[in-house]
Coordinates of C-alpha atoms in Angstrom, one line a residue:
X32 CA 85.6 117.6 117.3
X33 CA 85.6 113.9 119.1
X34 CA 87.9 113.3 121.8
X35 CA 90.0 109.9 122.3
X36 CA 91.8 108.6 125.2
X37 CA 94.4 105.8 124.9
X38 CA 97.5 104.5 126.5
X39 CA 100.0 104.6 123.5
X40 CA 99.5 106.8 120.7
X41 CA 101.5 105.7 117.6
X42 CA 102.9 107.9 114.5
X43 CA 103.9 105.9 111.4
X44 CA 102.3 102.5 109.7
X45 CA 105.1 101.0 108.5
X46 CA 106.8 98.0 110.2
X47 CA 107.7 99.5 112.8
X48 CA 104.6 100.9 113.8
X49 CA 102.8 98.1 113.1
X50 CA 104.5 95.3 115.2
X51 CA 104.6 97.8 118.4
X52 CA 100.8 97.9 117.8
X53 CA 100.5 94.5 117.6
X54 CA 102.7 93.9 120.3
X55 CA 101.5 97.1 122.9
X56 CA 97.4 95.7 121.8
X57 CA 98.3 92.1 122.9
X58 CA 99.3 93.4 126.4
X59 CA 96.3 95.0 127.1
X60 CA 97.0 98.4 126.1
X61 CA 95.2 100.7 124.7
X62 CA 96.7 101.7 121.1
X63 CA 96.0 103.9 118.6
X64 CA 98.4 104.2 115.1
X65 CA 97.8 106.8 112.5
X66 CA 99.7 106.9 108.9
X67 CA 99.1 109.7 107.2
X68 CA 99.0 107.8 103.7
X69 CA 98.8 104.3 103.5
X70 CA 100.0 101.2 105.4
X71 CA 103.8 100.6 104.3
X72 CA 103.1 103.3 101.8
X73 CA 106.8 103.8 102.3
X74 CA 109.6 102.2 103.2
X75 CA 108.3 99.2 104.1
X76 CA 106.8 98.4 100.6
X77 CA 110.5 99.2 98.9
X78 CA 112.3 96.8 100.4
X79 CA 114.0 93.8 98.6
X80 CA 111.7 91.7 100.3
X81 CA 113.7 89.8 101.8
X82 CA 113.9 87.9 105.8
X83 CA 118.0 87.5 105.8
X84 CA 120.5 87.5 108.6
X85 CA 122.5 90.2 106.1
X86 CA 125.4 88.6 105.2
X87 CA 127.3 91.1 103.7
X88 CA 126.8 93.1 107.7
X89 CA 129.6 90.2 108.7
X90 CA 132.3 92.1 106.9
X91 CA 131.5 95.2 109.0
X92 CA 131.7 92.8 112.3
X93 CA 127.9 93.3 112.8
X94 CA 127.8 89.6 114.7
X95 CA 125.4 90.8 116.7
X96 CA 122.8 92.2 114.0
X97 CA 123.2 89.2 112.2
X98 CA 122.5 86.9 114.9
X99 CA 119.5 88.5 115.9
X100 CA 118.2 88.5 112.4
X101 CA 119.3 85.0 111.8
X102 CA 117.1 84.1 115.4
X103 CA 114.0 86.7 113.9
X104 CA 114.1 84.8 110.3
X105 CA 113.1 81.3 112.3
X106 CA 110.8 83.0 114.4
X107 CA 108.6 85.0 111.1
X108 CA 109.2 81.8 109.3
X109 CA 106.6 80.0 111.9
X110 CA 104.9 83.3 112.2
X111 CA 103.6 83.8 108.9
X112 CA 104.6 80.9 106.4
X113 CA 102.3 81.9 103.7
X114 CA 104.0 85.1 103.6
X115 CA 107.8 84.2 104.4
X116 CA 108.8 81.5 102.2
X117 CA 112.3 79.5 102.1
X118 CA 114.9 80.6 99.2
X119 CA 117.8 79.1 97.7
X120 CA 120.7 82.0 96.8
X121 CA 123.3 81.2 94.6
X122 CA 126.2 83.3 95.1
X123 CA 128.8 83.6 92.0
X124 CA 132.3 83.2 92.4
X125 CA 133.9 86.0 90.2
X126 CA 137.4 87.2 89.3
X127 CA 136.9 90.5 91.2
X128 CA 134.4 88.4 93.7
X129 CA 136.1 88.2 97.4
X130 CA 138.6 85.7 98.4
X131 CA 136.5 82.2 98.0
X132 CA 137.8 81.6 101.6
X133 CA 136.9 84.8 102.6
X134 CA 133.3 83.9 101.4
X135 CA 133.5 79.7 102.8
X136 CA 134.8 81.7 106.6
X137 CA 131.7 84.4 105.9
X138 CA 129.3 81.4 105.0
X139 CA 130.5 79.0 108.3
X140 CA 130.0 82.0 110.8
X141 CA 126.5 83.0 108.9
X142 CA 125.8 78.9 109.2
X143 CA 126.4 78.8 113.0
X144 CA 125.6 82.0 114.3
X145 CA 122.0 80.9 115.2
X146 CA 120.0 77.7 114.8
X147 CA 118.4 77.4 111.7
X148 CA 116.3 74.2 111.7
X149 CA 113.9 75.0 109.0
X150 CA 116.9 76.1 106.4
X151 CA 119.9 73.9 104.8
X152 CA 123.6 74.9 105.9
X153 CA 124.9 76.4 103.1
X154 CA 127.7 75.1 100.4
X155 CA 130.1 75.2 97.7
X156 CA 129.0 74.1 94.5
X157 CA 130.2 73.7 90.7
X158 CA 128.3 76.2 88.4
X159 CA 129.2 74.4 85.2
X160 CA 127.2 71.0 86.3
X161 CA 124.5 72.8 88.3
X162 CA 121.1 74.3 87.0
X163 CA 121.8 77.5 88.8
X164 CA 124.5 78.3 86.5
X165 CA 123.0 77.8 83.2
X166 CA 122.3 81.6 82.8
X167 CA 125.3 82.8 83.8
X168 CA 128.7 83.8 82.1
X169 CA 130.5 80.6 81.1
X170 CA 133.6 81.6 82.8
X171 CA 131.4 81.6 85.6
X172 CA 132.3 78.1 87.3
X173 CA 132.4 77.9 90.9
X174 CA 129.1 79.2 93.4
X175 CA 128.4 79.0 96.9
X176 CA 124.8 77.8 97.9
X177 CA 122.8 79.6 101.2
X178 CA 119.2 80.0 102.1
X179 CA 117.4 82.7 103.4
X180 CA 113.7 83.6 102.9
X181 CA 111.9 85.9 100.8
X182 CA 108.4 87.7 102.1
X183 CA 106.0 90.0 100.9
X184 CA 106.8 92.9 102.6
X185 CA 103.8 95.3 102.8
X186 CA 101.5 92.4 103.4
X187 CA 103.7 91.5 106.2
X188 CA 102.6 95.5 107.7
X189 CA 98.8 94.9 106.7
X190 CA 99.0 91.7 108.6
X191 CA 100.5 93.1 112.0
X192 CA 97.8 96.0 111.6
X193 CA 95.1 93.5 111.3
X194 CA 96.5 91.4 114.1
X195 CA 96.7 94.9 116.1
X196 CA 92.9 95.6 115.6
X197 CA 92.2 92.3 116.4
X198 CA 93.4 93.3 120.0
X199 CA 91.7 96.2 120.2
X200 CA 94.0 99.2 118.4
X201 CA 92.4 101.9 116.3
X202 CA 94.7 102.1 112.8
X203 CA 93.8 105.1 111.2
X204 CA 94.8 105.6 107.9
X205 CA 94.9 108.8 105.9
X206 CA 95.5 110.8 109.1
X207 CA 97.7 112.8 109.3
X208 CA 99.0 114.3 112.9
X209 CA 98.7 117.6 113.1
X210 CA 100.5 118.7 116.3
X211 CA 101.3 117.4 119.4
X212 CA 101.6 118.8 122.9
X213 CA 103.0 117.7 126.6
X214 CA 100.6 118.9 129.4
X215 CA 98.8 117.3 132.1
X216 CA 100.6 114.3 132.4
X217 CA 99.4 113.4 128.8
X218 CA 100.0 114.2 125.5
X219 CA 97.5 116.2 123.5
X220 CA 97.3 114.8 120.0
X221 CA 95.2 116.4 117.2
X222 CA 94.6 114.9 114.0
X223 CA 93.3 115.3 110.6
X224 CA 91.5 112.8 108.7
X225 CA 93.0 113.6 104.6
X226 CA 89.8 112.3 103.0
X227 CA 86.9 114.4 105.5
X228 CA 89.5 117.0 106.8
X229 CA 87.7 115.7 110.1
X230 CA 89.7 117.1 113.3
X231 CA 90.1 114.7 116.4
X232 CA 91.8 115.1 119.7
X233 CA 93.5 112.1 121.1
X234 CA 94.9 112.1 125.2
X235 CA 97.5 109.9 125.2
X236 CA 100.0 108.2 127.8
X237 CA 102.9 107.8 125.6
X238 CA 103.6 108.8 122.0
X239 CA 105.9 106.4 119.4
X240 CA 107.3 108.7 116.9
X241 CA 107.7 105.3 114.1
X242 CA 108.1 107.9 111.5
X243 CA 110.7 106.2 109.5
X244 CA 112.6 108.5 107.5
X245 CA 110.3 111.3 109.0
X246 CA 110.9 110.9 112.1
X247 CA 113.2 114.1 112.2
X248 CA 110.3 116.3 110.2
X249 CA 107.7 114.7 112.8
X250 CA 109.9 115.5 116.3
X251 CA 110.7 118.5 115.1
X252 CA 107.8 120.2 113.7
X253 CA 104.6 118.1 115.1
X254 CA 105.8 117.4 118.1
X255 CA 108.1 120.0 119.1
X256 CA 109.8 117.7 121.7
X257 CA 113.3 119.1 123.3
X258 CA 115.9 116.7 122.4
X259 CA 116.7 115.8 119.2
X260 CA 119.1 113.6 116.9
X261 CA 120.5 112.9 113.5
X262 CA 119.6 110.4 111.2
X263 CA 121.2 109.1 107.6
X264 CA 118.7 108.6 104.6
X265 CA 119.5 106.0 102.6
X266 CA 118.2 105.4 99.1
X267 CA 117.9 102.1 97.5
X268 CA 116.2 101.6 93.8
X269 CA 114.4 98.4 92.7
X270 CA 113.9 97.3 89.2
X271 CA 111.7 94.2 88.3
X272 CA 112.2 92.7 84.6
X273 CA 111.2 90.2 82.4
X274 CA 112.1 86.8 83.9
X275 CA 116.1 86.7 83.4
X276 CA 116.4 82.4 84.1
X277 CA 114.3 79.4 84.9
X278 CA 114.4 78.2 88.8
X279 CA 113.5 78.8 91.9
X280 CA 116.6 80.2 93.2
X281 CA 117.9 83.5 93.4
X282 CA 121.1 85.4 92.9
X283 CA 123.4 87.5 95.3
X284 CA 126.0 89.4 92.7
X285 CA 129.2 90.8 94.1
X286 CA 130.5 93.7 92.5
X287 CA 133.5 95.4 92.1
X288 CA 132.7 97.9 94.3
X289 CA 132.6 95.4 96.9
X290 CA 128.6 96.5 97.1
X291 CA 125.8 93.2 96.1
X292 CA 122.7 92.6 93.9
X293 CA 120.1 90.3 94.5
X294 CA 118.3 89.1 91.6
X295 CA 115.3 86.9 92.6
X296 CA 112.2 85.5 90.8
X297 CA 109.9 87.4 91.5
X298 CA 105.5 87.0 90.7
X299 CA 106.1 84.2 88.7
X300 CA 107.2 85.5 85.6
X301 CA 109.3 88.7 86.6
X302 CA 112.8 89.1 88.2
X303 CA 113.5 91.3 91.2
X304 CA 116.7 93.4 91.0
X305 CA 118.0 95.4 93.4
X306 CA 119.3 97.5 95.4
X307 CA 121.4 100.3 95.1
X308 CA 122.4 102.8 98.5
X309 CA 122.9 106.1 97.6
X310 CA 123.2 109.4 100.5
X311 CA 119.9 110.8 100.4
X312 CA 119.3 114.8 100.8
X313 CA 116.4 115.9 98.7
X314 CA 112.2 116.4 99.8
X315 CA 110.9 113.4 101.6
X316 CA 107.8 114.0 99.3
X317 CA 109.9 113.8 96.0
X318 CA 111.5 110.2 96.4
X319 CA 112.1 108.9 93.4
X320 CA 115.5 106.8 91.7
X321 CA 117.8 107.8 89.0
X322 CA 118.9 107.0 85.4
X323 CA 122.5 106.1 87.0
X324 CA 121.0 103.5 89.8
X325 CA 119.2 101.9 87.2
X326 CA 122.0 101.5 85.0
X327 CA 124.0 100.5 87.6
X328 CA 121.8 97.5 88.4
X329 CA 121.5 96.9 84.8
X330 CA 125.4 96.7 84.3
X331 CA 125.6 93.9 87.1
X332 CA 123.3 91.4 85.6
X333 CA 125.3 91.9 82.2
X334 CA 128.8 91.2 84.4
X335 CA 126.8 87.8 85.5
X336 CA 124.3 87.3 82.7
X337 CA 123.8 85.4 79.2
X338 CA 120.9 87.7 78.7
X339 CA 121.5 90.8 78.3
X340 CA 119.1 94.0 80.2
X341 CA 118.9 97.8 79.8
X342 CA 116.8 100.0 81.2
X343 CA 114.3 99.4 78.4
X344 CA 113.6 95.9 79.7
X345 CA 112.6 97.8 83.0
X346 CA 108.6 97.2 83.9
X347 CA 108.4 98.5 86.8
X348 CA 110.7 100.3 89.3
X349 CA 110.4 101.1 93.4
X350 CA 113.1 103.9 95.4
X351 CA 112.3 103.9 99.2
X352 CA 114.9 105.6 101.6
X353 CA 116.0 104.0 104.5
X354 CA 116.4 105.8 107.9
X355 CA 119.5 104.7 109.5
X356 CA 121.5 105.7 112.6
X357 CA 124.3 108.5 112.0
X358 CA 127.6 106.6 111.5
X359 CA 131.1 107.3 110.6
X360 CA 131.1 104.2 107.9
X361 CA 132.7 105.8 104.7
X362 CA 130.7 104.1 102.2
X363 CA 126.3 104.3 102.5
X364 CA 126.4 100.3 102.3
X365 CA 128.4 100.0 105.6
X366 CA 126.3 102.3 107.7
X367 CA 124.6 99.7 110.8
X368 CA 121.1 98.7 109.8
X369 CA 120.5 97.7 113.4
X370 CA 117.8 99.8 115.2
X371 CA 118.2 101.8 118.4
X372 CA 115.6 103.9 120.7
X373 CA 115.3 107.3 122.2
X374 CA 113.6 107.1 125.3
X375 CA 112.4 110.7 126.7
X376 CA 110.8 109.8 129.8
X377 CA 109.8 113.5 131.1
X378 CA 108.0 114.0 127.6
X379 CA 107.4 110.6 127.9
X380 CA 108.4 110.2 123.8
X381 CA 109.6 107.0 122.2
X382 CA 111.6 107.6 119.0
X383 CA 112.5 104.8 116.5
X384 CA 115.3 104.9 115.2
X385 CA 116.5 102.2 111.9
X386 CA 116.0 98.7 111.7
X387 CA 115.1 96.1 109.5
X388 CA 112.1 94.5 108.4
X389 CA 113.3 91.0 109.7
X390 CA 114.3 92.2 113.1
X391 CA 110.8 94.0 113.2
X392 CA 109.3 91.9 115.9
X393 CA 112.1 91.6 118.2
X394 CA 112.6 95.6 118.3
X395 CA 108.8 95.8 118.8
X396 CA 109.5 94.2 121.6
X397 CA 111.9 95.9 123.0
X398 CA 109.9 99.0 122.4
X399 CA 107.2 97.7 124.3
X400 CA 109.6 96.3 127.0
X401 CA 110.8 99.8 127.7
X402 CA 107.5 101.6 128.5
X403 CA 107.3 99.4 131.3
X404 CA 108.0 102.6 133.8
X405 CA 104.6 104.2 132.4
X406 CA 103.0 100.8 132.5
X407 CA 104.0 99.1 135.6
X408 CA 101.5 96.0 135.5
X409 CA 102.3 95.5 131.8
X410 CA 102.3 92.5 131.3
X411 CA 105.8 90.4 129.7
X412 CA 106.2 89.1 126.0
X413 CA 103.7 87.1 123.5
X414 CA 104.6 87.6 120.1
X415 CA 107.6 85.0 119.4
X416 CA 105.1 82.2 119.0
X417 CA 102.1 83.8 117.7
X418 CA 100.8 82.8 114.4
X419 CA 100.2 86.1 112.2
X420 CA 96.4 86.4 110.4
X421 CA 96.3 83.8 108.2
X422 CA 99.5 82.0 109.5
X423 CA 97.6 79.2 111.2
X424 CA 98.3 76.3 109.4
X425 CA 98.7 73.0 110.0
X426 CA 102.5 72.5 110.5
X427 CA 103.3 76.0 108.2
X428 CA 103.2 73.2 105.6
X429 CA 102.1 75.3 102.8
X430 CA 102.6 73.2 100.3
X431 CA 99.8 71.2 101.9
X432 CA 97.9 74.2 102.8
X433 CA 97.9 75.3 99.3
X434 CA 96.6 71.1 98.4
X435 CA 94.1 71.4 100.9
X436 CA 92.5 75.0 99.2
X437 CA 92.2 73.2 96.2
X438 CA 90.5 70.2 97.8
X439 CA 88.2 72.4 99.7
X440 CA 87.4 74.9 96.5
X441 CA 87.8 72.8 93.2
X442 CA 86.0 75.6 90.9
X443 CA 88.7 77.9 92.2
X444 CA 91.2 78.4 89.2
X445 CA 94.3 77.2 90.8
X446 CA 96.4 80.1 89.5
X447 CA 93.8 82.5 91.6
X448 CA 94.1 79.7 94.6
X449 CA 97.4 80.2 94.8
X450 CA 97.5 83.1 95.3
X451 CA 95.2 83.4 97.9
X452 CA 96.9 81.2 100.0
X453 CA 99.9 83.1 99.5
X454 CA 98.2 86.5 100.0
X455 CA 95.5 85.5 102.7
X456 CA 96.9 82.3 104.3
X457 CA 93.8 80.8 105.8
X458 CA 91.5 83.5 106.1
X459 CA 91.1 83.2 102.6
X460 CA 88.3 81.2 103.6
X461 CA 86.6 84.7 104.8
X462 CA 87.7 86.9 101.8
X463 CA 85.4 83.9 100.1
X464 CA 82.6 83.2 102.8
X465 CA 79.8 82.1 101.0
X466 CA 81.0 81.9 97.8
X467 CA 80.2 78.5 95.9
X468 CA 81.7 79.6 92.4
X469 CA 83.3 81.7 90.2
X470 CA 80.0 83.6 89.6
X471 CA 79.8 84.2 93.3
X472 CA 82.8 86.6 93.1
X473 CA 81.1 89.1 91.3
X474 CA 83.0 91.6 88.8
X475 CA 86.7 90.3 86.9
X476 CA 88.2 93.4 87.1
X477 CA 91.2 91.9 85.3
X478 CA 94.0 89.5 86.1
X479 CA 92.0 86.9 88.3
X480 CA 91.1 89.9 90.7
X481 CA 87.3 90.1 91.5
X482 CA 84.6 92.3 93.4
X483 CA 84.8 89.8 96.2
X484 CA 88.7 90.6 96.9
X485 CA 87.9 93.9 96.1
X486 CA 85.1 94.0 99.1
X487 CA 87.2 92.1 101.4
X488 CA 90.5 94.4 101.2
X489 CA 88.5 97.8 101.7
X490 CA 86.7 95.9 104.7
X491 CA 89.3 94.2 106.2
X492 CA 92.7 95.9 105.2
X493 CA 92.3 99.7 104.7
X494 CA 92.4 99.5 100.8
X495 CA 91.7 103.0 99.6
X496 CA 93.2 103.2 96.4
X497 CA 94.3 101.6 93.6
X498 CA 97.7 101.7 94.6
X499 CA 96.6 100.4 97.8
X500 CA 95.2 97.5 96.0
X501 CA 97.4 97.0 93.2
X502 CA 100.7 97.6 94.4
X503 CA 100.5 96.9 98.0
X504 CA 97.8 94.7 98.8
X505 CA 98.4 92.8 95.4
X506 CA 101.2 92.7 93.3
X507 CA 98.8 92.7 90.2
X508 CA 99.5 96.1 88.8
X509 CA 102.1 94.5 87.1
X510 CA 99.2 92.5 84.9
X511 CA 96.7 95.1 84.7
X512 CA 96.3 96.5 81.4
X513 CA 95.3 100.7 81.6
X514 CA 91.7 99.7 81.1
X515 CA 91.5 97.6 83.7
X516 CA 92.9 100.2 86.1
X517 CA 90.6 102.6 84.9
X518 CA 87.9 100.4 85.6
X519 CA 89.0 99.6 89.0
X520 CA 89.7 103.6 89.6
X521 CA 86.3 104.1 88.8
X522 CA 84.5 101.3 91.3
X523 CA 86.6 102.7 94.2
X524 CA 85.2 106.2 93.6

């Protein structure tokens, strides 16, 4: 059995976990992360991928979560522009909509609560001589316009983990920890690797329980600390259907219930619907949505919609739960999504609590900011105006960026260049290091996705599976046919 000694030892590699790696590594301290499945196997792949200050959080006097994650959404916008892009929504004024001045006042305060100089401010606009209402109801007439920015959320995690290594962190995936004890001045961390059943004893400083919705299970069973808290999980279904309207624009749906949609384009030919927030009681391990969340997000595109959806249009569908802080809010959609810590500093245990993945960096550092009584030459902040891996391009122009790819690799097929900028940002120049043509990049397993990506993500990004790859690393499971699965199932074996 090998022994390890670090400074922080992390549980969890999702977000959260990630981007207090990245942030604890690029201080000079030792880190080491394990997820027990895969990076943002969890909640952090379910989200509605989306970098937003939350506007609906104004109407629950969150001013301060919003500003944060209005100052955050500028920040990851310079941070990692090939993952976080602009985006136009289009908001629908409806007859059982909220008070249009209710929604101008909302819109003003979301407009000046932070300075947004890479977004437009937002405005009113007339549905009947606009684009963005050509799909909609013709009684339908009067929108507001905003911007936030959509991002690909689980390659936003891979990226932080990558950045992390890069500093010098272990990230060690399918490893689960198996118990956890106090002595010594250090914790006392065993683990199991889930693929070799390999035991390892880590000595650790300080342990980050970044458990997400486990974090409860984790404290309470692995770790066996003293104090202890109570969380609400949250449920929220996605469903992603044939494209619903042309443009590149998405919707934000108010309905009755005073709860919102987003529908958003979503892999080119696809929208993005969702989400719903449901209480969540059942097994951690059985997380899946429901015949009624579907049909609820079915129902609102029909209140907004031309085109017609049920469940039968569905492609695919994604349920994460959320892990918020215990609130008195009546209603699952008003419970805080901002984050909060408990410090144990006998143990010493750092518990994460919440959050969202646009306020991710900022409550890594935070995190990181409070260890300073373990660490006292730690030295102060770096991440605010860091480029993540492959964010380093000239001006975050990536419209350039993406010119400039096809300048430098003309046999590239530009629908497969595309996405490789928008995937890999520049170090799509390593996934294709020495590669002079299409023949260079070995098997087509299907959907422009070859043996060269294939080699590259196992190398360089913990790709396992073909979920890994398909659904996390990728989005192309929704192109591959069952063959072409197969055949990828069998060249990861």
């Amino acid at each position: 059995m090998e022994n390890v000694s670090t400074d922080i030892f992390i549980i969890g590699g999702g977000i959260n976990g990630a981007g207090i790696a990245v942030d604890a590594a690029g201080r000079g301290l030792a880190v080491t992360l394990v997820e027990q499945d895969d990076l943002a196997s969890g909640t952090s792949s379910m989200s509605s991928k989306l970098i937003h200050g939350g506007l609906r959080y104004l109407e629950t006097y969150d001013f301060s979560l919003v500003r944060k994650a209005l100052q955050e959404r500028e920040i990851l916008l310079h941070k990692a522009p090939h993952l976080i892009s602009p985006l136009e929504f289009i908001l629908p004024q409806a007859s059982h909509s909220r008070p249009a001045w209710l929604i101008r006042l909302g819109l003003f305060i979301y407009d000046h609560l932070a300075a947004h100089p890479l977004l437009p401010n937002s405005k009113k606009i007339s549905l009947t001589h606009h684009a963005e209402g050509a799909a909609l109801l013709t009684e339908l007439t009067t929108g507001f316009s905003y911007y936030d920015c959509f991002d690909d959320d689980a390659r936003l995690v891979v990226c932080n983990a990558v950045a992390a290594q890069e500093h010098g962190a272990k990230i060690l995936t399918r490893t689960q920890c198996v118990n956890a004890v106090y002595e010594n001045q250090h914790w006392k961390i065993q683990t199991k690797n889930l693929l070799t059943q390999e035991l390892t004893t880590h000595y650790a400083k300080v342990l980050v329980n970044a458990a997400g919705p486990w974090i409860a299970p984790v404290q309470q069973h692995v770790i066996q600390a003293q104090n202890s808290f109570t969380v609400e999980l949250i449920k929220g279904t996605h469903i992603v259907v044939p494209k619903l309207y042309v443009g590149e624009f998405a919707y934000i749906l108010q309905n009755p219930d005073q709860r919102i949609v987003f529908a958003i384009p979503y892999e080119q030919e696809f929208t993005l619907i969702g989400t719903t927030d449901v209480p969540f009681h059942e097994e951690l391990n059985a997380i899946k949505g429901s015949i009624e969340e579907e049909d609820y997000l079915c129902t609102t595109i029909n209140n907004y919609f031309k085109k017609k959806i049920s469940r039968a249009d569905i492609i695919w569908s994604y349920t994460g739960v959320r892990c918020l802080q215990e609130d008195i809010a009546p209603k699952a959609s008003e419970l805080t999504r901002d984050y909060k810590f408990e410090l144990n500093a006998a143990l010493p245990l750092l518990t994460v609590i919440s959050g969202k993945i646009t306020t991710y960096r900022c409550l890594a550092e935070e995190a990181v900011n409070s260890l300073k009584k373990f660490f006292p030459q730690l030295p102060g902040p770096w991440t605010r105006n860091s480029f993540l891996p492959g964010g380093d391009f000239a001006n975050g122009d990536f419209v350039k960026f993406v010119e400039k790819v096809r300048s430098d690799l003309p046999w590239l097929p530009e629908k497969i260049a595309y996405r490789y900028a928008k995937s890999y940002g520049t170090r799509l120049y390593l996934l294709l290091q020495n590669a002079q043509g299409l023949n260079d990049l070995g098997e087509d397993y299907g959907a422009g996705f070859y043996q060269k990506e294939l080699d590259y993500l196992v190398e360089h990004e913990w790709a396992k599976s073909v979920a890994d790859i398909l659904w996390r690393r990728t989005k192309l499971g929704l192109f591959f046919t069952e063959s072409e699965t197969a055949k990828l199932t069998n060249a990861l074996k």
